[in-house]
């Protein structure tokens, strides 16, 4: 207890009180003291160093405190990206649909006597022997059995095999049992396009019953002849990829690659009405 | 009177630590806030040193550190010299007169000083117009808690520092 009664402690206490009073009063009155300025000047390098350390620590701690915010932001951005990807996807689908409709319009303008019914392909059954498309429209929309179906590029796909009120089934020209009267666009040589099992597996069909001297070459376009009244005349069936000679029948035949992209169809056009071809 | 090297080095180092604590409190800890508060690390150093250091030196160091702190990082008021002197005196009283040079008084006086420091903050804030309750919850309590967290390593380092130099002094006294 002696120490607290000693002159030293009392003087120190008085000094502390005086310093507190004087400097507080000076600060409150707006006077900047010389001593404070000097102290600032002396400690400036150390302060700068400490501040640099502080900023480094701040950057380090900020990294951790920012992690949560960055995580949230990342999730938000991911959600935005997903949303934008959806939009891009739907825009792509709309563009493709638009493109298809435009092509359909071109086909319509090309064949003014045709009446079309655009239909979505709502199902596709890939069997061992044939491919059957299920279409989203039926008799209600005027679709009947044996009506031809074409793709938006004017290529023949096949025909309706069965029709309900709101649905229809169709097969394609590459299926076994299919036969379409056809001719070579360049030379007018005629024949019948038929589907064969092995060719069908490769997405091809066959132009048979050509004369042995028929003028046909690889690359020739094959069109529907209109004979039989099932198909209108002039629809593109495909292009010749190979020409062969059948020794038994003594006829030529050709392998045809269909013009319409039969696999992966999303919509087709059913030709509900057309002017029948009358052979002269 | 013969002056031993250890008698100069130890207080000199203590002074250096104290200045470093002031700089830490003014420049580094504002970047590492806890619930918006800055710890009173200088007060912790002063209290811990007062338990082990020479009484007169402790009092002078407390006044100087308080003045330096208020000059470098103060808010205009220069109350720290008086506050630090009283904290150091309380620490000296506990450690030398009541608990007889044990480590416990350092902890007790440190906590008391930190609590008083937090109370001082609350009073100053309320004098400046802040609601007292809000000042206690939002500023004084975080400051006290952060002070307690910082006090533990400061106390251990001070203890280590004084043990090292005390041992050397004893070795010097051997014939």
mmCIF file with all atom_site columns, C-alpha atoms in Angstrom, chain A residues 1-4 6 8-9 12-17 19-21 23-24 27-28 33 35-37 39-40 43 46-48 50-51 53-55 57-58 61, chain B residues 19 23-24 26-32 55-57 59-60 63 67-68 70-73 75-82 85-86 88-90 92-93 97:
data_model
loop_
_atom_site.group_PDB
_atom_site.id
_atom_site.type_symbol
_atom_site.label_atom_id
_atom_site.label_alt_id
_atom_site.label_comp_id
_atom_site.label_asym_id
_atom_site.label_entity_id
_atom_site.label_seq_id
_atom_site.pdbx_PDB_ins_code
_atom_site.Cartn_x
_atom_site.Cartn_y
_atom_site.Cartn_z
_atom_site.occupancy
_atom_site.B_iso_or_equiv
_atom_site.pdbx_formal_charge
_atom_site.auth_seq_id
_atom_site.auth_comp_id
_atom_site.auth_asym_id
_atom_site.auth_atom_id
_atom_site.pdbx_PDB_model_num
ATOM 1  C CA . UNK A 1 1  ? 0.000   0.000   0.000   1.00 0.00 ? 1  UNK A CA 1
ATOM 2  C CA . UNK A 1 2  ? 3.040   2.208   0.476   1.00 0.00 ? 2  UNK A CA 1
ATOM 3  C CA . UNK A 1 3  ? 3.500   2.520   -3.251  1.00 0.00 ? 3  UNK A CA 1
ATOM 4  C CA . UNK A 1 4  ? 0.090   4.115   -3.752  1.00 0.00 ? 4  UNK A CA 1
ATOM 5  C CA . UNK A 1 6  ? 4.342   7.378   -2.572  1.00 0.00 ? 6  UNK A CA 1
ATOM 6  C CA . UNK A 1 8  ? 5.959   8.873   -7.452  1.00 0.00 ? 8  UNK A CA 1
ATOM 7  C CA . UNK A 1 9  ? 2.507   7.375   -7.815  1.00 0.00 ? 9  UNK A CA 1
ATOM 8  C CA . UNK A 1 12 ? 2.188   10.005  -12.046 1.00 0.00 ? 12 UNK A CA 1
ATOM 9  C CA . UNK A 1 13 ? -1.515  10.142  -11.288 1.00 0.00 ? 13 UNK A CA 1
ATOM 10 C CA . UNK A 1 14 ? -1.513  13.935  -11.454 1.00 0.00 ? 14 UNK A CA 1
ATOM 11 C CA . UNK A 1 15 ? 0.404   13.797  -14.741 1.00 0.00 ? 15 UNK A CA 1
ATOM 12 C CA . UNK A 1 16 ? -2.055  11.288  -16.158 1.00 0.00 ? 16 UNK A CA 1
ATOM 13 C CA . UNK A 1 17 ? -5.046  13.372  -15.096 1.00 0.00 ? 17 UNK A CA 1
ATOM 14 C CA . UNK A 1 19 ? -2.544  14.890  -19.772 1.00 0.00 ? 19 UNK A CA 1
ATOM 15 C CA . UNK A 1 20 ? -6.057  13.527  -20.052 1.00 0.00 ? 20 UNK A CA 1
ATOM 16 C CA . UNK A 1 21 ? -7.641  16.867  -19.224 1.00 0.00 ? 21 UNK A CA 1
ATOM 17 C CA . UNK A 1 23 ? -5.314  16.932  -24.460 1.00 0.00 ? 23 UNK A CA 1
ATOM 18 C CA . UNK A 1 24 ? -9.030  16.132  -24.299 1.00 0.00 ? 24 UNK A CA 1
ATOM 19 C CA . UNK A 1 27 ? -9.050  18.136  -28.978 1.00 0.00 ? 27 UNK A CA 1
ATOM 20 C CA . UNK A 1 28 ? -12.570 19.249  -28.095 1.00 0.00 ? 28 UNK A CA 1
ATOM 21 C CA . UNK A 1 33 ? -1.167  19.616  -30.437 1.00 0.00 ? 33 UNK A CA 1
ATOM 22 C CA . UNK A 1 35 ? 3.217   16.645  -29.284 1.00 0.00 ? 35 UNK A CA 1
ATOM 23 C CA . UNK A 1 36 ? 0.580   14.620  -31.108 1.00 0.00 ? 36 UNK A CA 1
ATOM 24 C CA . UNK A 1 37 ? 1.978   15.730  -34.478 1.00 0.00 ? 37 UNK A CA 1
ATOM 25 C CA . UNK A 1 39 ? 4.285   11.343  -32.206 1.00 0.00 ? 39 UNK A CA 1
ATOM 26 C CA . UNK A 1 40 ? 2.502   10.763  -35.473 1.00 0.00 ? 40 UNK A CA 1
ATOM 27 C CA . UNK A 1 43 ? 5.563   6.433   -35.516 1.00 0.00 ? 43 UNK A CA 1
ATOM 28 C CA . UNK A 1 46 ? 5.808   1.689   -37.941 1.00 0.00 ? 46 UNK A CA 1
ATOM 29 C CA . UNK A 1 47 ? 2.181   2.636   -38.532 1.00 0.00 ? 47 UNK A CA 1
ATOM 30 C CA . UNK A 1 48 ? 2.616   2.140   -42.269 1.00 0.00 ? 48 UNK A CA 1
ATOM 31 C CA . UNK A 1 50 ? 1.371   -2.242  -39.301 1.00 0.00 ? 50 UNK A CA 1
ATOM 32 C CA . UNK A 1 51 ? -1.211  -0.992  -41.764 1.00 0.00 ? 51 UNK A CA 1
ATOM 33 C CA . UNK A 1 53 ? 0.174   -6.126  -42.265 1.00 0.00 ? 53 UNK A CA 1
ATOM 34 C CA . UNK A 1 54 ? -3.411  -5.208  -41.436 1.00 0.00 ? 54 UNK A CA 1
ATOM 35 C CA . UNK A 1 55 ? -4.372  -4.950  -45.088 1.00 0.00 ? 55 UNK A CA 1
ATOM 36 C CA . UNK A 1 57 ? -4.614  -9.879  -42.943 1.00 0.00 ? 57 UNK A CA 1
ATOM 37 C CA . UNK A 1 58 ? -7.762  -8.145  -44.148 1.00 0.00 ? 58 UNK A CA 1
ATOM 38 C CA . UNK A 1 61 ? -9.769  -12.908 -43.736 1.00 0.00 ? 61 UNK A CA 1
ATOM 39 C CA . UNK B 2 19 ? 4.370   -0.031  -28.620 1.00 0.00 ? 19 UNK B CA 1
ATOM 40 C CA . UNK B 2 23 ? 0.283   -0.352  -33.382 1.00 0.00 ? 23 UNK B CA 1
ATOM 41 C CA . UNK B 2 24 ? -1.556  -3.661  -33.589 1.00 0.00 ? 24 UNK B CA 1
ATOM 42 C CA . UNK B 2 26 ? -4.539  0.911   -34.205 1.00 0.00 ? 26 UNK B CA 1
ATOM 43 C CA . UNK B 2 27 ? -3.626  -0.663  -37.547 1.00 0.00 ? 27 UNK B CA 1
ATOM 44 C CA . UNK B 2 28 ? -4.011  -4.434  -37.637 1.00 0.00 ? 28 UNK B CA 1
ATOM 45 C CA . UNK B 2 29 ? -6.981  -5.271  -35.412 1.00 0.00 ? 29 UNK B CA 1
ATOM 46 C CA . UNK B 2 30 ? -9.344  -2.860  -37.186 1.00 0.00 ? 30 UNK B CA 1
ATOM 47 C CA . UNK B 2 31 ? -9.047  -5.354  -40.056 1.00 0.00 ? 31 UNK B CA 1
ATOM 48 C CA . UNK B 2 32 ? -9.781  -8.357  -37.811 1.00 0.00 ? 32 UNK B CA 1
ATOM 49 C CA . UNK B 2 55 ? 5.964   -0.814  -10.236 1.00 0.00 ? 55 UNK B CA 1
ATOM 50 C CA . UNK B 2 56 ? 7.265   2.619   -11.237 1.00 0.00 ? 56 UNK B CA 1
ATOM 51 C CA . UNK B 2 57 ? 8.128   1.457   -14.725 1.00 0.00 ? 57 UNK B CA 1
ATOM 52 C CA . UNK B 2 59 ? 2.977   3.168   -14.149 1.00 0.00 ? 59 UNK B CA 1
ATOM 53 C CA . UNK B 2 60 ? 5.062   5.261   -16.558 1.00 0.00 ? 60 UNK B CA 1
ATOM 54 C CA . UNK B 2 63 ? 0.579   6.517   -19.044 1.00 0.00 ? 63 UNK B CA 1
ATOM 55 C CA . UNK B 2 67 ? -1.180  8.623   -24.576 1.00 0.00 ? 67 UNK B CA 1
ATOM 56 C CA . UNK B 2 68 ? 0.313   6.949   -27.658 1.00 0.00 ? 68 UNK B CA 1
ATOM 57 C CA . UNK B 2 70 ? -5.099  7.973   -28.010 1.00 0.00 ? 70 UNK B CA 1
ATOM 58 C CA . UNK B 2 71 ? -2.765  9.934   -30.257 1.00 0.00 ? 71 UNK B CA 1
ATOM 59 C CA . UNK B 2 72 ? -2.536  7.312   -32.989 1.00 0.00 ? 72 UNK B CA 1
ATOM 60 C CA . UNK B 2 73 ? -5.962  5.832   -32.904 1.00 0.00 ? 73 UNK B CA 1
ATOM 61 C CA . UNK B 2 75 ? -11.369 9.481   -31.123 1.00 0.00 ? 75 UNK B CA 1
ATOM 62 C CA . UNK B 2 76 ? -10.350 12.868  -29.761 1.00 0.00 ? 76 UNK B CA 1
ATOM 63 C CA . UNK B 2 77 ? -10.602 12.033  -26.071 1.00 0.00 ? 77 UNK B CA 1
ATOM 64 C CA . UNK B 2 78 ? -7.335  11.393  -24.190 1.00 0.00 ? 78 UNK B CA 1
ATOM 65 C CA . UNK B 2 79 ? -8.661  9.321   -21.296 1.00 0.00 ? 79 UNK B CA 1
ATOM 66 C CA . UNK B 2 80 ? -6.498  6.241   -21.865 1.00 0.00 ? 80 UNK B CA 1
ATOM 67 C CA . UNK B 2 81 ? -3.412  7.495   -19.925 1.00 0.00 ? 81 UNK B CA 1
ATOM 68 C CA . UNK B 2 82 ? -5.490  7.857   -16.775 1.00 0.00 ? 82 UNK B CA 1
ATOM 69 C CA . UNK B 2 85 ? -2.587  4.022   -15.028 1.00 0.00 ? 85 UNK B CA 1
ATOM 70 C CA . UNK B 2 86 ? -5.520  3.019   -12.830 1.00 0.00 ? 86 UNK B CA 1
ATOM 71 C CA . UNK B 2 88 ? -1.888  -0.869  -13.910 1.00 0.00 ? 88 UNK B CA 1
ATOM 72 C CA . UNK B 2 89 ? -2.217  0.310   -10.273 1.00 0.00 ? 89 UNK B CA 1
ATOM 73 C CA . UNK B 2 90 ? -5.050  -2.155  -9.677  1.00 0.00 ? 90 UNK B CA 1
ATOM 74 C CA . UNK B 2 92 ? 0.068   -3.975  -9.062  1.00 0.00 ? 92 UNK B CA 1
ATOM 75 C CA . UNK B 2 93 ? -2.103  -3.862  -5.970  1.00 0.00 ? 93 UNK B CA 1
ATOM 76 C CA . UNK B 2 97 ? -0.313  -6.803  -1.972  1.00 0.00 ? 97 UNK B CA 1
#
